[in-house]
GROMACS .gro file of C-alpha atoms in nm:
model
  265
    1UNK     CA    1  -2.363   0.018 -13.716
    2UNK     CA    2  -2.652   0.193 -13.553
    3UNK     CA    3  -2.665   0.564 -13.464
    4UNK     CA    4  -2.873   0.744 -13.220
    5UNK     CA    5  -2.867   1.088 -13.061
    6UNK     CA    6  -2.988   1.170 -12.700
    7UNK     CA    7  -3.170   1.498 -12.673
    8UNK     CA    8  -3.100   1.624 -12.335
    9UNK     CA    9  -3.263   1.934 -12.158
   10UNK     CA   10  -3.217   2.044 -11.787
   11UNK     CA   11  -3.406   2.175 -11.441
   12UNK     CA   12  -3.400   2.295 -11.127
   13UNK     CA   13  -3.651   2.291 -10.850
   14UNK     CA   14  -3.511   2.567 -10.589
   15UNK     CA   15  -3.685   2.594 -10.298
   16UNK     CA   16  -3.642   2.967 -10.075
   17UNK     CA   17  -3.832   2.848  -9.782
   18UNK     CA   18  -3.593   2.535  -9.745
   19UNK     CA   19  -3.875   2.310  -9.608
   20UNK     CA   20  -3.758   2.130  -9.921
   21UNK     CA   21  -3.419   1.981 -10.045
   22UNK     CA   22  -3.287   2.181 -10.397
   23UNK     CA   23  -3.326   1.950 -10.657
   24UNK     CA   24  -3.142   1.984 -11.047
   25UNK     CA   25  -3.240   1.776 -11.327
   26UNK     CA   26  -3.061   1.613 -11.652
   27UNK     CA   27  -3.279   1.399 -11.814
   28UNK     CA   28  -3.389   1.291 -12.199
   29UNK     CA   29  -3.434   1.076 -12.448
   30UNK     CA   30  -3.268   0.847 -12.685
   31UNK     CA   31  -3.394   0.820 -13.035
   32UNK     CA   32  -3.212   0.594 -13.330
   33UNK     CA   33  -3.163   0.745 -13.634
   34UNK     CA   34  -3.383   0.569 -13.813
   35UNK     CA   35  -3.677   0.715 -13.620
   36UNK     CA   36  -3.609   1.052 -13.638
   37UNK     CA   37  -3.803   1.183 -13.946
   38UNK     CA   38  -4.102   0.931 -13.857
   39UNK     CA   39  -4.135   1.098 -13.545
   40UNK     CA   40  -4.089   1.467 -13.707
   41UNK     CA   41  -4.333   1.425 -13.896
   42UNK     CA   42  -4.573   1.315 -13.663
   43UNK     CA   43  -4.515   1.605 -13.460
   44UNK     CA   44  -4.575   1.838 -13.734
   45UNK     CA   45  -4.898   1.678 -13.784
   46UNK     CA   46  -5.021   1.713 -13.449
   47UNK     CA   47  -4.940   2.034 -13.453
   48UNK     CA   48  -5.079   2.177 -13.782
   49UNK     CA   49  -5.397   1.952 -13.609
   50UNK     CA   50  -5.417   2.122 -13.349
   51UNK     CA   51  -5.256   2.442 -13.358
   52UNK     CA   52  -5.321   2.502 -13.762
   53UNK     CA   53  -4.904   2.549 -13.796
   54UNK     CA   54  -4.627   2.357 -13.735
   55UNK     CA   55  -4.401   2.670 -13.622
   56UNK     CA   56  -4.534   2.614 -13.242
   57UNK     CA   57  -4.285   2.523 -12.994
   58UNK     CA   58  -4.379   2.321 -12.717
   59UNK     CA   59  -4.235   2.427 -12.424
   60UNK     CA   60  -4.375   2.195 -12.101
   61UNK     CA   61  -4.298   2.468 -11.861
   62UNK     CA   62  -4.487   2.734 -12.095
   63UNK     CA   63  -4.766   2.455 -12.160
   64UNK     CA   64  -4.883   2.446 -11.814
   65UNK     CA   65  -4.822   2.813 -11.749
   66UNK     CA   66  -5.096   2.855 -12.070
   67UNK     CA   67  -5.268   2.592 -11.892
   68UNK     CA   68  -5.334   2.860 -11.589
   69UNK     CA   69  -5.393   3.140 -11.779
   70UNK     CA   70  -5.101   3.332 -11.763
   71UNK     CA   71  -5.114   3.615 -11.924
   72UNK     CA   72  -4.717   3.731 -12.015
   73UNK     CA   73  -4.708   3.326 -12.218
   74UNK     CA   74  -5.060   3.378 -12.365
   75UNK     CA   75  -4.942   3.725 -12.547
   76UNK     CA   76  -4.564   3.585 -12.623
   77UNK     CA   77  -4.721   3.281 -12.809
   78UNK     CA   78  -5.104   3.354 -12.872
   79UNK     CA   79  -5.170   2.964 -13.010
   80UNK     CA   80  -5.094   2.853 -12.615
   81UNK     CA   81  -5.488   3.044 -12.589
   82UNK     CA   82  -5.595   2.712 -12.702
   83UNK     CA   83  -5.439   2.503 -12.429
   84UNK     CA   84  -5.635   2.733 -12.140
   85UNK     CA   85  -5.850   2.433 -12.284
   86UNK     CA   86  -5.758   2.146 -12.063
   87UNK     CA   87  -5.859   1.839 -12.297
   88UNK     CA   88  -5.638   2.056 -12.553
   89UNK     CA   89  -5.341   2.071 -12.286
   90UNK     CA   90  -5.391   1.690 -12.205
   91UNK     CA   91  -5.352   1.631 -12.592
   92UNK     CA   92  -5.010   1.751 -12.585
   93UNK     CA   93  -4.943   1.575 -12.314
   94UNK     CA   94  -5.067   1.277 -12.483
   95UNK     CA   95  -4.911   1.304 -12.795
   96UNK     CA   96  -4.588   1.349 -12.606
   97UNK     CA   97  -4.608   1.079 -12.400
   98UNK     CA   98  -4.726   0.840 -12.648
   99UNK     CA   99  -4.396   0.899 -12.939
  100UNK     CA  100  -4.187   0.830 -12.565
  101UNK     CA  101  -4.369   0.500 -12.517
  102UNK     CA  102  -4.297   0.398 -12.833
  103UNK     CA  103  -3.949   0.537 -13.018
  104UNK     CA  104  -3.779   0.642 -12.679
  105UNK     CA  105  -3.549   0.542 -12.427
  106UNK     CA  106  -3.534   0.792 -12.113
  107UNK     CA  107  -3.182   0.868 -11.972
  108UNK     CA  108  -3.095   1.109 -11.682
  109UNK     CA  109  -3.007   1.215 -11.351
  110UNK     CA  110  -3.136   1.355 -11.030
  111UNK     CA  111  -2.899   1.586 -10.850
  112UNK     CA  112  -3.006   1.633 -10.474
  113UNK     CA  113  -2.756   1.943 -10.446
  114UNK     CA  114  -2.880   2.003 -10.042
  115UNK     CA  115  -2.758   1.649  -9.983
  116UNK     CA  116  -2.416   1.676 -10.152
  117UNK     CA  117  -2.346   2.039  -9.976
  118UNK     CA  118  -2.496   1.912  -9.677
  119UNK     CA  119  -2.256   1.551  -9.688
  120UNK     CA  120  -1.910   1.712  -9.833
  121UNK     CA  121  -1.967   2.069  -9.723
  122UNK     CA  122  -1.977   2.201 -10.065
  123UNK     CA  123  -2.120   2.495 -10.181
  124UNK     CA  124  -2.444   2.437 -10.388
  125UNK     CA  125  -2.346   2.473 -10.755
  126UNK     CA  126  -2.518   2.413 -11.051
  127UNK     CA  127  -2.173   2.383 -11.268
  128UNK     CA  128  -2.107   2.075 -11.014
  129UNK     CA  129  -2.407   1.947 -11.038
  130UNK     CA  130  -2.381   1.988 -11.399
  131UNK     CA  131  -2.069   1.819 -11.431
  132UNK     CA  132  -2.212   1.516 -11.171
  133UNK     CA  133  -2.468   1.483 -11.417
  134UNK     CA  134  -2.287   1.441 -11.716
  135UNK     CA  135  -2.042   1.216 -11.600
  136UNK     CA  136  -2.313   0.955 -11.487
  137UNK     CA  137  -2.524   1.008 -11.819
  138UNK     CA  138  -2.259   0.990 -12.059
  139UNK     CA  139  -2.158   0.673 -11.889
  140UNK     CA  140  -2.448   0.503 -11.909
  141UNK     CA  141  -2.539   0.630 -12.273
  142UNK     CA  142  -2.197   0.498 -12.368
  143UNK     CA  143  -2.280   0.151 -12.179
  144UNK     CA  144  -2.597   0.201 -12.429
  145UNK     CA  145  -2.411   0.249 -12.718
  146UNK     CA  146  -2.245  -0.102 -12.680
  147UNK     CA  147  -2.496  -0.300 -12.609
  148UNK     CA  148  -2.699  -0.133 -12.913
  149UNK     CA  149  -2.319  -0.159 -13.153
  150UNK     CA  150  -2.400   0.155 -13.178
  151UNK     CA  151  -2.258   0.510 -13.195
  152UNK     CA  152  -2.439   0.838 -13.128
  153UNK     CA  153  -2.427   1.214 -13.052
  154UNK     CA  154  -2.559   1.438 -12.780
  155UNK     CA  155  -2.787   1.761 -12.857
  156UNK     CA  156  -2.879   1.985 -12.603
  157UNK     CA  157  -3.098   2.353 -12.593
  158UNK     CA  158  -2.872   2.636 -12.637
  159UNK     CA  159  -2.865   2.843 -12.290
  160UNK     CA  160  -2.646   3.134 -12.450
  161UNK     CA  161  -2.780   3.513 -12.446
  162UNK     CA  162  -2.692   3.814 -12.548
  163UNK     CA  163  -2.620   3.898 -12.225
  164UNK     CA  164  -2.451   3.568 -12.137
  165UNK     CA  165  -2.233   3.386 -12.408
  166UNK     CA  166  -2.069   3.135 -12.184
  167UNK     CA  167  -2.327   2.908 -12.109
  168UNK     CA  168  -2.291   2.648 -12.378
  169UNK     CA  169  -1.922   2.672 -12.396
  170UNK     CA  170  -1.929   2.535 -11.991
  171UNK     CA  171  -2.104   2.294 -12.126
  172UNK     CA  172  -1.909   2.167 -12.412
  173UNK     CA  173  -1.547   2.245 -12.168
  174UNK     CA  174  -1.726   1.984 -11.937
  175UNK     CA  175  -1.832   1.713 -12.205
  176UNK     CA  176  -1.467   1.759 -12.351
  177UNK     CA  177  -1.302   1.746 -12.008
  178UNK     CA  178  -1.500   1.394 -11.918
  179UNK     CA  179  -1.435   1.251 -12.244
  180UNK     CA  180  -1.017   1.324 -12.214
  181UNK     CA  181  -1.043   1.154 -11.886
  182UNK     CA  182  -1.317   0.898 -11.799
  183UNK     CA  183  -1.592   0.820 -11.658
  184UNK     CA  184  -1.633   0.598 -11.342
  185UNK     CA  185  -1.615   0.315 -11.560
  186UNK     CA  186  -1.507   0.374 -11.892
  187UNK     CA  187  -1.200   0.521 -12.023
  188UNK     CA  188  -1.127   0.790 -12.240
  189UNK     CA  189  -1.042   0.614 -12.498
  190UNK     CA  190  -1.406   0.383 -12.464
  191UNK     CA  191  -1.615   0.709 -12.452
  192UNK     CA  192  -1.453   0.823 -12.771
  193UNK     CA  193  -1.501   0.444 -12.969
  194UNK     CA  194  -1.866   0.558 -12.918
  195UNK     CA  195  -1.954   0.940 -12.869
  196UNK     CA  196  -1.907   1.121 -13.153
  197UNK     CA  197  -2.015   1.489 -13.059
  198UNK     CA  198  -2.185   1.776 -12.857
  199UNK     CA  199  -2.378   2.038 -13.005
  200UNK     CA  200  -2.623   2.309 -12.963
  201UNK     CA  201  -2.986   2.409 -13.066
  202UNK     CA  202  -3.141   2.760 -13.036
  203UNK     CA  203  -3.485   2.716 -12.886
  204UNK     CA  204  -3.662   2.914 -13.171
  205UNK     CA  205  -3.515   2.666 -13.473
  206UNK     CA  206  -3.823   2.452 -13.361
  207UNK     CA  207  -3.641   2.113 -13.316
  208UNK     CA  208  -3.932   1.850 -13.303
  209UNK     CA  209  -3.704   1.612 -13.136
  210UNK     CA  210  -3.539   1.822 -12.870
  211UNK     CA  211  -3.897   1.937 -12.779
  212UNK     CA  212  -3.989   1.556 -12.660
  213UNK     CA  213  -3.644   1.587 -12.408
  214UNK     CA  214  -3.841   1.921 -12.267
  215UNK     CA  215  -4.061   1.720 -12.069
  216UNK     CA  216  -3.864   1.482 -11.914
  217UNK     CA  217  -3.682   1.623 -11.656
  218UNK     CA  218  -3.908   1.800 -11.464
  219UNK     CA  219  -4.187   1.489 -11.389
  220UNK     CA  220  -3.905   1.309 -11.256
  221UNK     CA  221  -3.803   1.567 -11.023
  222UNK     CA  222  -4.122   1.619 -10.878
  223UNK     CA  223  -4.158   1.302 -10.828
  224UNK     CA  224  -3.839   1.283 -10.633
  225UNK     CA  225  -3.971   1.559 -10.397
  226UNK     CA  226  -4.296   1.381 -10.391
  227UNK     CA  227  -4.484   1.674 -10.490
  228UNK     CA  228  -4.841   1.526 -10.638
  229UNK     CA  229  -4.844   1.551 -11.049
  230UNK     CA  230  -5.202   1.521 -11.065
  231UNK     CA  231  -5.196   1.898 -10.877
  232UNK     CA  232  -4.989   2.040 -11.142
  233UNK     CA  233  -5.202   1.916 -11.444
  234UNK     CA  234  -5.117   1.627 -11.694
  235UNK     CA  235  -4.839   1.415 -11.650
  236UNK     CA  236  -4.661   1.142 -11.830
  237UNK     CA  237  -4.449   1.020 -11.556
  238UNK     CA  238  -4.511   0.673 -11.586
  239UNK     CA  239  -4.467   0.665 -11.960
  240UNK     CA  240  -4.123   0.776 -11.862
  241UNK     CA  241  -4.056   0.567 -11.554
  242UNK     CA  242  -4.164   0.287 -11.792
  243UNK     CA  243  -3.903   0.372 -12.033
  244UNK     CA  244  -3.636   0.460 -11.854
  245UNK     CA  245  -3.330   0.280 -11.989
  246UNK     CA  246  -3.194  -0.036 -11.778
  247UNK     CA  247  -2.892  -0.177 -11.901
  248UNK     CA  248  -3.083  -0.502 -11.987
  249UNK     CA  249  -3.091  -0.554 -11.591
  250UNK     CA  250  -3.416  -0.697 -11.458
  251UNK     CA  251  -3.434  -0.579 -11.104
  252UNK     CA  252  -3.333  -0.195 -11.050
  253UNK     CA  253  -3.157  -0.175 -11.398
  254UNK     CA  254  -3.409   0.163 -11.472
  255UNK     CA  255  -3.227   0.300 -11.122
  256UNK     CA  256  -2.851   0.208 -11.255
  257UNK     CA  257  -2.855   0.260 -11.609
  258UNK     CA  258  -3.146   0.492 -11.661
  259UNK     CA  259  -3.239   0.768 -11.445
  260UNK     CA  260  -2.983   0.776 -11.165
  261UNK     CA  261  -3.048   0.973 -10.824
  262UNK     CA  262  -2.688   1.134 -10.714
  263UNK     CA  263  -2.701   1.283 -10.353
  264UNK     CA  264  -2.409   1.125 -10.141
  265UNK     CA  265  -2.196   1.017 -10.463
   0.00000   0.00000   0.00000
């Protein structure tokens, strides 16, 4: 039987002004076992290639912010000087985009949280919109699962602090809670045939793989707000969109089964 893990990472576009719906992002990538050291490896070669050590993190947020010259992300990690370069910047980008294209499957969701508090009178809520999230995703990656006879695992960026412990453990209360009772679709006792775990990564143990989820959700949120990529620098949206997952569905499989868009549930 196969096994594959999907590396998931999260985001938020807020918007004070509220010209501008608040979006929040769940979104990552699939990768089979089988893949996973190819595609360390390759990683660690770009980076020694370009950065002359493999102990960088990249950090897509951090990337473009070195991209503009800040100054507080240049000092924290002085190898982002390189990237005020923007051929250097569009390498990452690059490299990125091209180990998506060709190991990856892209799975996620698009929580429009002013819609949902807007339609059920809700207050916005990241824990719901969390939770929303998950439900949808672990759905689909267990609808994955079967049609791959496969099982897999679910790895996500640690959020705790010192100042905040509780982060991760909402986290794991809601993948336990969804996989006692259901999704939509599947029963408990489907989900648990197939999903075989949630854990946690600190940012600074330099996980290769869970650095390619980085830059997935925040492309597809812009896009959703239709604010122009090509303003904000590289982007490898369309090596996701092209990847999204589709449940073997030719006509809007990619919106079903791969990166759904939840606003009036």
């Amino acid at each position: 039987m196969n096994e594959y893990t999907l590396y998931l990472d999260e985001t938020k576009l807020w918007n004070k002004n509220r010209n501008q719906h608040n979006v929040y992002g769940i979104a990552g990538v699939i990768i089979n076992q089988e893949d996973k050291l190819e595609i360390n490896n390759r990683l660690i070669n770009f980076k020694k290639e370009l950065f002359h050590t493999p102990n960088v993190i990249l950090h897509e947020t951090d990337i473009r912010q070195a991209g503009k010259n800040n100054e507080k992300i240049l000092n924290e990690i002085p190898e982002y000087s390189l990237l005020t370069r923007r051929k250097n910047m569009k390498l990452v980008f690059n490299q990125v985009g091209d180990i998506i294209n060709e190991y990856c499957y892209v799975l996620g969701t698009i929580i429009d949280v002013t819609s949902l508090n807007k339609n059920y009178r809700i207050k916005e809520s990241t824990y719901t919109s969390y939770y929303l999230g998950m439900k949808t995703i672990m759905e689909n990656y267990t609808k994955f699962l079967y049609d791959h006879n496969a099982t897999g695992n679910i790895i996500l960026e640690s959020r705790k602090t010192i100042n905040n412990q509780k982060l991760d453990s909402r986290i794991r209360k809601q993948y336990y809670k969804i996989m006692c009772h259901g999704t939509y679709r599947y029963s408990a006792l489907y989900l648990q045939n197939k999903l075989t775990g949630i854990s946690f990564v600190e940012k600074m143990s330099n996980n290769n793989l869970l650095q390619i989820a980085d830059f997935i959700p925040r492309p597809l949120l812009l896009h959703y707000v239709k604010i122009g990529q090509k303003k904000s620098g590289p982007s490898i949206y369309q090596k996701i969109r092209r990847k999204r997952y589709d449940g073997g569905l030719i006509y809007n499989g990619a919106g079903k089964y791969g990166v759904v868009l939840i606003e009036l549930v």
